[in-house]
Coordinates of C-alpha atoms in Angstrom, one line a residue:
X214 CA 42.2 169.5 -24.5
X215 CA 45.2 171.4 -24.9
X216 CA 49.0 170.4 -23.4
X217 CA 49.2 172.4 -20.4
X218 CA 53.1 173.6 -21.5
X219 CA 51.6 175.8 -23.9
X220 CA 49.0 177.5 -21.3
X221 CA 50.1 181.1 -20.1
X222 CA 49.9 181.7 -16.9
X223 CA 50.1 178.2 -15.7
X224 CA 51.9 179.0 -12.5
X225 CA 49.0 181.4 -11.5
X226 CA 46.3 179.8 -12.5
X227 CA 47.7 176.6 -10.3
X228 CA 47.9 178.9 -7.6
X229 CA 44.5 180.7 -8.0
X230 CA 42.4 177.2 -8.6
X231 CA 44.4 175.1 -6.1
X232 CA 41.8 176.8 -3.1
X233 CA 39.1 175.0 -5.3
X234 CA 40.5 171.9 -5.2
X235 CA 39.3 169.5 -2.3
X236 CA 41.9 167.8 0.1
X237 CA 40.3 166.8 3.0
X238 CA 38.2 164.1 4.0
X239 CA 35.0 165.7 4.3
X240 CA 35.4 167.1 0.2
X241 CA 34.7 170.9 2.0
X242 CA 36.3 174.1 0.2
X243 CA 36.1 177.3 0.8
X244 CA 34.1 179.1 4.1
X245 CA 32.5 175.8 4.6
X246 CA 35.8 173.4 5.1
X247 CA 37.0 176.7 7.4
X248 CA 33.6 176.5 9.2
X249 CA 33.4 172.5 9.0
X250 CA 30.3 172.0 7.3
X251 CA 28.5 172.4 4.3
X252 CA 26.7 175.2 5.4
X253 CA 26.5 176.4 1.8
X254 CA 26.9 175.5 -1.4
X255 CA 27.8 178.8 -2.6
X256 CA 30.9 178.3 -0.8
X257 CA 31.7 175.2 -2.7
X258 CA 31.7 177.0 -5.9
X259 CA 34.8 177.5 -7.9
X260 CA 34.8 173.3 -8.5
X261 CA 32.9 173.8 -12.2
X262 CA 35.3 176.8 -12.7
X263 CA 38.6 174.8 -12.4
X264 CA 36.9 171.6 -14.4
X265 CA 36.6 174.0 -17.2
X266 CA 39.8 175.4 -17.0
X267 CA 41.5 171.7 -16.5
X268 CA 39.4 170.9 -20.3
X269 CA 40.3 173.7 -22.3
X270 CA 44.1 173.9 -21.0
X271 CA 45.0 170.1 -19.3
X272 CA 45.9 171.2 -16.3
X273 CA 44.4 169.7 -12.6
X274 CA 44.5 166.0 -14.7
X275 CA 45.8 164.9 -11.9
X276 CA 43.4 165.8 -9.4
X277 CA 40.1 165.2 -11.4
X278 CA 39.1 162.5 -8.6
X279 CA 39.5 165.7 -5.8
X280 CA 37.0 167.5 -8.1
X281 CA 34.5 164.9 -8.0
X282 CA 34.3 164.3 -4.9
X283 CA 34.0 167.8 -3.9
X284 CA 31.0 168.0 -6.5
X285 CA 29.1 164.8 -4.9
X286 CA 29.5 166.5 -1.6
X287 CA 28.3 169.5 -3.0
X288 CA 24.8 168.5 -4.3
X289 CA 24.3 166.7 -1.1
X290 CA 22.7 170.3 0.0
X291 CA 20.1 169.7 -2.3
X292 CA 16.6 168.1 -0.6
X293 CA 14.7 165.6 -2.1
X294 CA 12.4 168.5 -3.6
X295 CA 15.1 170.2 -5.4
X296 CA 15.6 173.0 -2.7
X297 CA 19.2 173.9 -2.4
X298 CA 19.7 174.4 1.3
X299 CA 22.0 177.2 3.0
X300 CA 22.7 178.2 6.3
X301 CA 25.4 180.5 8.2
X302 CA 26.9 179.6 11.1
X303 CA 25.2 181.0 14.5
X304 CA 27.6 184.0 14.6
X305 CA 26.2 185.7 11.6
X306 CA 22.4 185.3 12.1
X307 CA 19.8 184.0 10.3
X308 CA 20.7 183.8 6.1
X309 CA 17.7 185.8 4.4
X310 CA 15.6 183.8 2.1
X311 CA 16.4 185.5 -1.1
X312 CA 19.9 185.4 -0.3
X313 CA 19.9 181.6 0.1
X314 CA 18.0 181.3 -3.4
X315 CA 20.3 183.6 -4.8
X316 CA 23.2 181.8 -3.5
X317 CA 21.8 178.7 -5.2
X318 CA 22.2 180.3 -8.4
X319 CA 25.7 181.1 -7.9
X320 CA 26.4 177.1 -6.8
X321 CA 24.1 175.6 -9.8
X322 CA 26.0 177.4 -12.2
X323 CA 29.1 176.2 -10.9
X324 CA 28.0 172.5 -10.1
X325 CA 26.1 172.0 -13.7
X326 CA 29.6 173.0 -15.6
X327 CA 31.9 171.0 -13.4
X328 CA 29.2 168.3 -14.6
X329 CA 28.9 169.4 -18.1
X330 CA 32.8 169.4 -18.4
X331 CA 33.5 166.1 -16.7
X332 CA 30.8 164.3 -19.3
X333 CA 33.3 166.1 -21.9
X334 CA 36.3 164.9 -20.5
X335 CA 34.5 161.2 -19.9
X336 CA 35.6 160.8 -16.5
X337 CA 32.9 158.4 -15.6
X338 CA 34.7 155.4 -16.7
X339 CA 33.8 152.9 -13.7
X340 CA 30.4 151.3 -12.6
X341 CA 30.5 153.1 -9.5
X342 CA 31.5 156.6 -11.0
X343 CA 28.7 156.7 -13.3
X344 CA 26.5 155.7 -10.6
X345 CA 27.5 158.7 -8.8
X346 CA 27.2 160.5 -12.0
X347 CA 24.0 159.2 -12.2
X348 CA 22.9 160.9 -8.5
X349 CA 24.7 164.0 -9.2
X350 CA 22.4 164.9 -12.4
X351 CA 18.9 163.7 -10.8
X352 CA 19.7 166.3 -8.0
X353 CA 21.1 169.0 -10.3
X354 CA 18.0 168.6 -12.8
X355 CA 15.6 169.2 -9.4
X356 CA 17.4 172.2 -8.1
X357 CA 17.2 173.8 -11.9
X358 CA 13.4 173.2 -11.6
X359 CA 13.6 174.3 -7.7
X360 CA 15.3 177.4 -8.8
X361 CA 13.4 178.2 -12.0
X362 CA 10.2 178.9 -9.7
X363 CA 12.0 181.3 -8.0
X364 CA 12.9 182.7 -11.1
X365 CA 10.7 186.0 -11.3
X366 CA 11.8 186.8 -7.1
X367 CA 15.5 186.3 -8.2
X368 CA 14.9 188.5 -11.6
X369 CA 14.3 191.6 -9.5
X370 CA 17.0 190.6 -6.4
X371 CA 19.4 190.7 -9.6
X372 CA 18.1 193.8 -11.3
X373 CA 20.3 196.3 -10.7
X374 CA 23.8 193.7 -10.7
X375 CA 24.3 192.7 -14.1
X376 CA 26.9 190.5 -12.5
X377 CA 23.9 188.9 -10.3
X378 CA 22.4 188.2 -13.1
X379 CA 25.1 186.4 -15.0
X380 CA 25.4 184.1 -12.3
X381 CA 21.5 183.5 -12.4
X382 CA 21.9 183.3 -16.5
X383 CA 25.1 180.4 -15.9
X384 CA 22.7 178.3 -13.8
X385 CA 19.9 178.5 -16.4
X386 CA 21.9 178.3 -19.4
X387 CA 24.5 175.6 -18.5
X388 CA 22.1 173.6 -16.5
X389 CA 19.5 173.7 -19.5
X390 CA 22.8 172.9 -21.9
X391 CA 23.9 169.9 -19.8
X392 CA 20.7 168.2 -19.6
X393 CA 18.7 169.3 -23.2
X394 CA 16.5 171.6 -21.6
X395 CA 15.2 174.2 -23.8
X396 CA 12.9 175.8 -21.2
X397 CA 15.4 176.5 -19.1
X398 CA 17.6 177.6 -21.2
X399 CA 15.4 180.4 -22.6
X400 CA 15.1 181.4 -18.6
X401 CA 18.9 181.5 -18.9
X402 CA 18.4 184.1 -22.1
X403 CA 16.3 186.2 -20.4
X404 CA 18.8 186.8 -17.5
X405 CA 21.9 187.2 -20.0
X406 CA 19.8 189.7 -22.1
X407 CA 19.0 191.7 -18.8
X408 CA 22.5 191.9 -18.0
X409 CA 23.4 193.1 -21.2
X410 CA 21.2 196.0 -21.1
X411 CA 22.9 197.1 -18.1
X412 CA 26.1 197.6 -20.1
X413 CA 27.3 200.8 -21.2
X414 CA 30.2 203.3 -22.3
X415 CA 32.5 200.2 -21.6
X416 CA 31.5 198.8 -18.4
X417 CA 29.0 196.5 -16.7
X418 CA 26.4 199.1 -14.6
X419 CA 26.5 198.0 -10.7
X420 CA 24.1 200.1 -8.6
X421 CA 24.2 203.2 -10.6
X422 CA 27.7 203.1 -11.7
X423 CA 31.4 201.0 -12.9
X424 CA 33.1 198.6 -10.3
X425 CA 36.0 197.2 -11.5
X426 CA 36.1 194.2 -9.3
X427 CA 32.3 193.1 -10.6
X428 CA 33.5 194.3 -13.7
X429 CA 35.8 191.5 -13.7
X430 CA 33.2 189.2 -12.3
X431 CA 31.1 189.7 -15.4
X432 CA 33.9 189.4 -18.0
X433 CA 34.9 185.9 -16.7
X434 CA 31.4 184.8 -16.1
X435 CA 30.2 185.3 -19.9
X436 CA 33.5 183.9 -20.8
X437 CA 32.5 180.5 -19.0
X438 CA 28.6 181.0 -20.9
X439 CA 29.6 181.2 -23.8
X440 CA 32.0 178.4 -23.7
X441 CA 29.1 176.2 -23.3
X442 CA 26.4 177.7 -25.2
X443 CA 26.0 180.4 -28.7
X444 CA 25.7 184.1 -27.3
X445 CA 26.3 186.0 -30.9
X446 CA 28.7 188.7 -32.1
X447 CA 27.3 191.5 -30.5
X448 CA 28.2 189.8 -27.1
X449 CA 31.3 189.5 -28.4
X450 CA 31.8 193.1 -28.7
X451 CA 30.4 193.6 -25.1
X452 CA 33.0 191.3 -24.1
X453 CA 35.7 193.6 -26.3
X454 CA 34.7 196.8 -25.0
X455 CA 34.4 195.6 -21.2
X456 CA 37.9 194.1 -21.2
X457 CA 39.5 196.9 -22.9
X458 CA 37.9 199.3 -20.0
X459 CA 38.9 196.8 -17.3
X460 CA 43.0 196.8 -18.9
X461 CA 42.6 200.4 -18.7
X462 CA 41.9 200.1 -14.7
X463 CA 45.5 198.3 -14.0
X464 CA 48.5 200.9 -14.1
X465 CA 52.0 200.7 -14.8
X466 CA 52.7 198.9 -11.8
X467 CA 49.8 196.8 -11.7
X468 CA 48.0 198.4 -9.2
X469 CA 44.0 198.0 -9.9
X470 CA 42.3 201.1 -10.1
X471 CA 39.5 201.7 -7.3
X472 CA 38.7 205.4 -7.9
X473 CA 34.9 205.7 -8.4
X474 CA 34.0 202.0 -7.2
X475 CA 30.3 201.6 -6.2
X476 CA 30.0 198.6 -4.3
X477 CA 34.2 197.3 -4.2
X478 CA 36.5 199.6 -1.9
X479 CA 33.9 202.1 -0.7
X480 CA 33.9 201.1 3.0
X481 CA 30.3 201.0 2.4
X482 CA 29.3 197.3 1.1
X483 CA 30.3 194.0 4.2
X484 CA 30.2 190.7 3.3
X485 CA 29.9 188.3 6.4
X486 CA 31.3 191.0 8.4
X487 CA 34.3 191.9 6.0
X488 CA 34.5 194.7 3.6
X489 CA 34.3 194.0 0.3
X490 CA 37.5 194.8 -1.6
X491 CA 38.4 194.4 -5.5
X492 CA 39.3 190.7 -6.1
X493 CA 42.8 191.0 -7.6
X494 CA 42.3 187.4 -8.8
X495 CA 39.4 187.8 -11.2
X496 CA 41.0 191.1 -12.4
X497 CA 43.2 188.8 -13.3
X498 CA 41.6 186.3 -14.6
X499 CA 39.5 188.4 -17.0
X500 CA 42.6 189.5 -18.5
X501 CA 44.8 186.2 -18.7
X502 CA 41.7 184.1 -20.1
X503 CA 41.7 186.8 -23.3
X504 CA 45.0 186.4 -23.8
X505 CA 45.7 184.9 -27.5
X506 CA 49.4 186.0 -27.7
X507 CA 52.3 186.7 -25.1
X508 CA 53.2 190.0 -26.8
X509 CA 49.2 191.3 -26.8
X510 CA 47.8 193.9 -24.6
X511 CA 46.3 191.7 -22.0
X512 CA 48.9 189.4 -21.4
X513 CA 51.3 193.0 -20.5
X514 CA 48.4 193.7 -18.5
X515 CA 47.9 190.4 -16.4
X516 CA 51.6 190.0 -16.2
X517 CA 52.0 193.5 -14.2
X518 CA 48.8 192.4 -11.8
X519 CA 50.9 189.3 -11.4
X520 CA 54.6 190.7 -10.1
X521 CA 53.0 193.2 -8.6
X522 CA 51.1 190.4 -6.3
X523 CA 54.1 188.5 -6.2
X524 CA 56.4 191.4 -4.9
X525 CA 53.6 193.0 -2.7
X526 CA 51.8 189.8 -1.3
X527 CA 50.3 191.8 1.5
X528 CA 49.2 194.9 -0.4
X529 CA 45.6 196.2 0.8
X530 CA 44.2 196.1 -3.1
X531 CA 41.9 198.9 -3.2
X532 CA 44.4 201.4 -5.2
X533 CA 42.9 204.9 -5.8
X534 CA 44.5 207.1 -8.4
X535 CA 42.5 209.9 -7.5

């Protein structure tokens, strides 16, 4: 675990994670604390992300008890068989079956990292802590198995979104990593493969063509994989060649290119009755978390995304250069 004085980015990262970071009562993040209930566990996701980050640079120490407590609350969506249960509420309708499994993918992923991570850091160091411990993993192991016989539905959901199926591979292959289960893993394999056939001429193939917002999505998601389990060299050039033609997106200013988007910026693709727009913070993200040097061609590029965010706060981010 590295001292967090030497981590680029610090200040952004802090700010980027902090949203993750449960400070009320009811351990709620995200959509669900703004709607006041766990409606869904995909909207708790981002506590496994900032657990990872906290290992590998030392920073959110402090705040490891928050991160807990927000992952016990978390699996309490989980039934007794293993089903991860999601809802919306009434305003948006019923949430479509596929979408709910789908959405467990995204949280089990998440959930089995934060786990993962906190077994690294030993964090259980009280009777009652590994007692919770203890709970957290017997309903994490069932969901895997819940989730694993939806497997072949969520395989062709995720067929077309390489970045579906990372999140689909990330709850197979961490899940299967965290509790020694080979089965599972090779699940996780067969996702990750599928996603990397969808890669080409530098960028990650959404729906027929490049997005640089999923692109991003994608980057950082193998980037969390493969920090957990062995993905070979030739991912390694994927991830090259994909963060190279994501730098390439961010201009002079730090604007994030748009232009030719086929899901991000097009009007076209709502999310819970907003638009979906390219997330400036895992642009970001995939840049900073490839940064080795402070003189190296990502860190120029996440430090322009960065004052350009800082000096236009309120900037719509969909930037089209032609």
């Amino acid at each position: 675990m590295a001292d967090n004085s030497d981590v680029f980015f610090a200040e952004e990262f802090a700010s980027i994670f902090d949203k993750y970071i449960p400070t009320t009562d009811d351990g709620l993040i995200g959509r669900n604390r703004l709607w006041g209930g766990l409606y869904s566990p995909r909207f708790q996701m981002g506590i496994g992300r900032t657990v990872q980050l906290g290992y590998f640079s030392g920073l959110f120490t402090q705040r490891l008890h928050h991160l807990f407590f927000g992952l016990r609350v978390s699996v309490g969506s989980i039934g007794d068989d293993g089903e991860v249960i999601s809802s919306l509420p009434s305003q948006y309708g019923e949430l479509p079956e596929i979408d709910a499994i789908s959405g467990a993918a995204f949280f089990l992923g998440d959930a089995c990292m934060a786990q993962y991570y906190f077994n690294k850091l030993r964090f259980h160091n009280s009777a009652k802590q590994q007692l919770s411990s203890l709970k957290i993993s017997r309903k994490l192991a069932k969901a895997t198995s819940w989730l694993a016989e939806n497997a072949e539905v969520l395989m062709e959901y995720d067929s077309e979104s390489p970045n579906r199926s990372l999140f689909s591979a990330r709850s197979f292959l961490v899940c299967g990593e965290l509790f020694d289960d080979e089965h599972m893993q090779d699940i996780g394999y067969v996702f990750f493969e599928h996603a990397m056939r969808l890669f080409a001429d530098g960028f990650f193939v959404e729906e027929g063509g490049w997005d640089t917002s999923y692109q991003a999505v994608s980057i950082v998601l193998i980037r969390e994989i493969m920090n957990v389990v062995p993905l070979g060299a030739e991912v390694d050039e994927i991830l090259f060649s994909a963060s190279q033609w994501l730098a390439g997106r961010v201009d002079d200013m730090g604007r994030i290119d748009s232009s030719g988007n086929t899901r991000t910026c097009t009007g076209e693709e709502i999310f819970l009755g907003v638009e979906k727009k390219v997330s400036v913070e895992e642009v970001f993200l995939a840049l900073a978390l490839a940064v080795e040097t402070q003189h190296d061609f990502y860190y120029q590029k996440a430090q322009l995304i960065s004052d350009w965010v800082r000096v236009n706060p309120n900037s719509d981010p969909c930037f089209f250069s032609q």
